[in-house]
Amino acid sequence: MSNKIILKAEDLDGYLTQQDMDDLHRLDQMFKETMKSFDPVDEKKIIEGYDKMGHEMQKICSAHPAIKVYSFETDVQAQAEASRVIAKLRDERTDHQEFMYYSQRAYEMLFRMAYTNEPTVKKGHIIVKTPVTFPVQNYAVHKIPDIDAKINNSVMCVMLRGALLPSMIVSKEIEEFSSTGYITPFALFKISRNDTKNESNMEYILDLDKSFFNLEQLDGKDLIFADPMNAT
């Protein structure tokens, strides 16, 4: 007996409202219009197209406060840093080592936005042993935001092989910000796509026999999905 769960495209029916579908259709049309300037390349029209899409996405997201988009939530300096990092991730000339480095940068930035951007009165402290030993062993104290309540109930959920590195990065950030050195449990799911299907009837197959997770560790936890989507 196969221990597999098949997730079908129609399982998502009802999650998106008609307004959501209209918004997605409008963005799709805007992108198709922008793609007309890709070959031959018309930089001015490409910039204009992306500017229009950016404003439209900001308008859409403003109606959904639960959706947090980095460039809509952060200041101008942070947005410039994000643009440089994402440009490197999406550039076909970026080699593997650079890609790893900028992936780490990107997820560290996302972690800061999610957990440390809000001002907090309460501070935590990191006490470290320094290399200075004369006249006695020296120690240094560094203040960090106290975000234990936000992170010490987390579990990393890995749905795709490409999500393992981002998940490890976020898990390491949690460990370093936690006053107790909290190490997140990991839930690893084996999911494959049925490539005989098309977009309208797509199936995703969750193989429980090749997945590794503990239901008790997931119960009542904050589940974190670090989905890379680096290609797009």
Coordinates of C-alpha atoms in Angstrom, one line a residue:
M1 CA 0.0 0.0 0.0
S2 CA 1.4 3.3 -1.1
N3 CA 1.8 5.8 1.7
K4 CA 1.3 8.9 -0.5
I5 CA -0.9 11.9 -0.5
I6 CA -1.8 13.5 -3.8
L7 CA -2.4 17.2 -3.7
K8 CA -4.4 18.4 -6.7
A9 CA -4.8 21.8 -8.3
E10 CA -8.5 21.9 -7.4
D11 CA -7.6 21.5 -3.7
L12 CA -6.8 25.2 -3.8
D13 CA -10.3 26.1 -5.1
G14 CA -12.0 28.5 -2.7
Y15 CA -8.8 29.9 -1.3
L16 CA -8.6 32.7 -3.8
T17 CA -11.5 35.1 -4.1
Q18 CA -12.7 36.5 -7.4
Q19 CA -10.9 39.8 -6.5
D20 CA -7.7 37.8 -6.0
M21 CA -8.1 36.2 -9.4
D22 CA -8.8 39.6 -11.0
D23 CA -5.6 41.0 -9.4
L24 CA -3.5 38.1 -10.6
H25 CA -4.9 38.3 -14.1
R26 CA -4.2 42.1 -14.2
L27 CA -0.6 41.5 -13.1
D28 CA -0.2 38.7 -15.6
Q29 CA -1.4 41.0 -18.4
M30 CA 1.0 43.7 -17.3
F31 CA 3.9 41.3 -17.3
K32 CA 3.1 40.0 -20.7
E33 CA 3.0 43.6 -22.0
T34 CA 6.4 44.2 -20.4
M35 CA 7.8 41.1 -22.0
K36 CA 7.3 42.6 -25.4
S37 CA 10.2 44.9 -24.6
F38 CA 12.6 42.0 -23.9
D39 CA 13.4 41.2 -27.5
P40 CA 14.7 43.4 -28.8
V41 CA 15.6 45.0 -25.4
D42 CA 14.1 48.3 -24.8
E43 CA 15.4 49.3 -21.3
K44 CA 13.2 52.4 -21.0
K45 CA 10.0 50.4 -21.6
I46 CA 11.2 47.5 -19.3
I47 CA 11.8 50.0 -16.5
E48 CA 8.4 51.6 -17.1
G49 CA 6.7 48.2 -17.1
Y50 CA 8.3 47.1 -13.9
D51 CA 7.5 50.4 -12.2
K52 CA 3.8 50.0 -13.1
M53 CA 3.8 46.4 -11.8
G54 CA 5.5 47.5 -8.6
H55 CA 2.9 50.2 -7.9
E56 CA 0.1 47.7 -8.7
M57 CA 1.5 45.1 -6.4
Q58 CA 1.8 47.7 -3.6
K59 CA -1.8 48.6 -4.1
I60 CA -2.9 45.0 -4.0
C61 CA -0.8 44.2 -0.9
S62 CA -2.2 47.3 1.0
A63 CA -5.6 45.5 1.0
H64 CA -3.9 42.4 2.6
P65 CA -2.0 43.5 5.7
A66 CA -1.0 39.9 6.5
I67 CA 1.2 39.9 3.4
K68 CA 4.6 41.5 4.1
V69 CA 6.8 42.5 1.1
Y70 CA 10.3 43.6 1.9
S71 CA 10.4 46.6 -0.3
F72 CA 7.0 47.8 0.9
E73 CA 7.9 47.4 4.6
T74 CA 11.4 48.7 4.9
D75 CA 13.2 52.1 4.5
V76 CA 14.9 53.3 1.3
Q77 CA 18.4 52.2 2.4
A78 CA 17.2 48.7 3.1
Q79 CA 15.4 48.6 -0.2
A80 CA 18.6 49.5 -2.0
E81 CA 20.5 46.8 -0.3
A82 CA 17.8 44.3 -1.1
S83 CA 17.9 45.3 -4.8
R84 CA 21.6 44.7 -5.0
V85 CA 21.3 41.3 -3.4
I86 CA 18.3 40.1 -5.4
A87 CA 20.0 41.4 -8.6
K88 CA 22.9 39.1 -7.9
L89 CA 20.7 36.1 -7.2
R90 CA 18.8 36.5 -10.5
D91 CA 21.9 37.3 -12.6
E92 CA 22.8 34.4 -14.9
R93 CA 26.5 35.4 -14.5
T94 CA 26.4 34.7 -10.7
D95 CA 28.5 31.6 -9.9
H96 CA 27.6 29.0 -7.4
Q97 CA 29.7 30.3 -4.5
E98 CA 28.3 33.9 -5.0
F99 CA 24.8 32.5 -5.2
M100 CA 25.3 30.8 -1.8
Y101 CA 26.7 34.0 -0.3
Y102 CA 23.9 36.2 -1.6
S103 CA 21.2 33.6 -0.6
Q104 CA 22.5 33.9 3.0
R105 CA 22.4 37.7 2.8
A106 CA 18.8 37.6 1.5
Y107 CA 17.5 35.4 4.3
E108 CA 19.4 37.3 7.0
M109 CA 17.6 40.4 5.7
L110 CA 14.2 38.7 5.7
F111 CA 14.8 37.5 9.2
R112 CA 15.5 41.0 10.4
M113 CA 12.4 42.3 8.8
A114 CA 10.2 39.5 10.2
Y115 CA 11.6 39.5 13.8
T116 CA 13.7 42.6 14.7
N117 CA 12.3 45.5 12.7
E118 CA 9.8 46.5 15.3
P119 CA 11.2 48.6 18.1
T120 CA 11.4 46.8 21.4
V121 CA 12.3 48.1 24.8
K122 CA 13.4 44.8 26.1
K123 CA 17.0 43.8 25.2
G124 CA 18.9 40.6 25.3
H125 CA 22.6 40.2 25.9
I126 CA 25.3 38.1 24.3
I127 CA 28.4 37.5 26.5
V128 CA 31.4 36.3 24.6
K129 CA 34.9 35.2 25.7
T130 CA 37.5 37.3 23.9
P131 CA 41.1 36.4 22.9
V132 CA 42.4 38.9 25.5
T133 CA 43.8 37.0 28.6
F134 CA 45.9 39.7 30.3
P135 CA 45.8 40.6 33.1
V136 CA 42.7 38.3 33.3
Q137 CA 40.5 36.6 30.8
N138 CA 38.3 39.3 29.2
Y139 CA 34.6 39.1 28.2
A140 CA 32.5 41.3 26.0
V141 CA 28.8 42.1 26.2
H142 CA 26.7 42.8 23.1
K143 CA 23.0 43.9 23.2
I144 CA 20.5 42.4 20.9
P145 CA 16.7 42.6 20.7
D146 CA 15.0 40.1 23.0
I147 CA 12.8 38.2 20.6
D148 CA 12.7 34.9 22.4
A149 CA 8.9 34.9 22.5
K150 CA 8.8 35.1 18.7
I151 CA 11.3 32.5 17.9
N152 CA 11.5 29.9 20.6
N153 CA 8.5 28.0 19.3
S154 CA 9.6 27.5 15.8
V155 CA 10.0 24.5 13.5
M156 CA 11.6 24.7 10.0
C157 CA 9.5 23.0 7.3
V158 CA 11.4 22.0 4.2
M159 CA 9.1 21.3 1.2
L160 CA 11.7 21.4 -1.6
R161 CA 15.4 20.4 -1.8
G162 CA 16.3 24.0 -2.8
A163 CA 14.7 25.2 0.5
L164 CA 17.1 23.3 2.7
L165 CA 19.9 26.0 2.6
P166 CA 17.5 28.9 3.3
S167 CA 16.0 26.9 6.1
M168 CA 19.4 26.2 7.6
I169 CA 20.2 30.0 7.4
V170 CA 17.0 31.0 9.2
S171 CA 17.5 28.2 11.8
K172 CA 21.0 29.5 12.5
E173 CA 19.7 33.1 12.9
I174 CA 17.1 31.8 15.4
E175 CA 19.8 30.0 17.4
E176 CA 22.0 33.0 17.5
F177 CA 19.2 35.4 18.6
S178 CA 17.8 33.0 21.2
S179 CA 19.0 33.7 24.7
T180 CA 18.8 29.9 25.3
G181 CA 20.5 28.9 22.0
Y182 CA 17.2 27.4 20.8
I183 CA 17.8 24.9 17.9
T184 CA 14.8 24.5 15.7
P185 CA 13.5 21.0 14.8
F186 CA 13.3 20.3 11.1
A187 CA 10.4 18.7 9.2
L188 CA 11.5 17.3 5.8
F189 CA 8.8 16.6 3.3
K190 CA 9.4 14.6 0.1
I191 CA 7.2 16.2 -2.6
S192 CA 7.3 15.6 -6.3
R193 CA 5.4 17.0 -9.2
N194 CA 3.4 14.8 -11.7
D195 CA 4.9 16.1 -14.9
T196 CA 2.3 14.4 -17.0
K197 CA -0.2 17.0 -15.8
N198 CA -0.5 20.6 -16.9
E199 CA -1.1 23.8 -14.9
S200 CA -4.9 23.4 -14.7
N201 CA -4.8 19.8 -13.4
M202 CA -1.4 19.7 -11.7
E203 CA -0.8 17.1 -9.0
Y204 CA 1.9 17.2 -6.3
I205 CA 2.7 13.9 -4.5
L206 CA 3.7 13.9 -0.9
D207 CA 5.6 10.7 -0.1
L208 CA 5.2 10.1 3.6
D209 CA 7.6 7.1 3.6
K210 CA 10.4 9.4 2.4
S211 CA 9.5 12.3 4.6
F212 CA 11.0 12.9 8.0
F213 CA 9.1 14.7 10.7
N214 CA 7.6 14.2 14.2
L215 CA 4.0 15.2 14.5
E216 CA 4.4 15.9 18.2
Q217 CA 7.2 18.4 17.4
L218 CA 4.9 20.2 15.0
D219 CA 1.9 20.4 17.2
G220 CA 1.2 23.9 18.4
K221 CA 4.5 25.2 16.9
D222 CA 5.1 28.2 14.6
L223 CA 5.9 26.6 11.3
I224 CA 8.5 28.4 9.1
F225 CA 8.7 27.8 5.4
A226 CA 11.8 29.4 3.8
D227 CA 10.8 28.9 0.2
P228 CA 13.6 30.2 -2.1
M229 CA 11.9 30.9 -5.4
N230 CA 15.3 32.2 -6.5
A231 CA 14.6 31.8 -10.2
T232 CA 11.6 34.1 -10.1

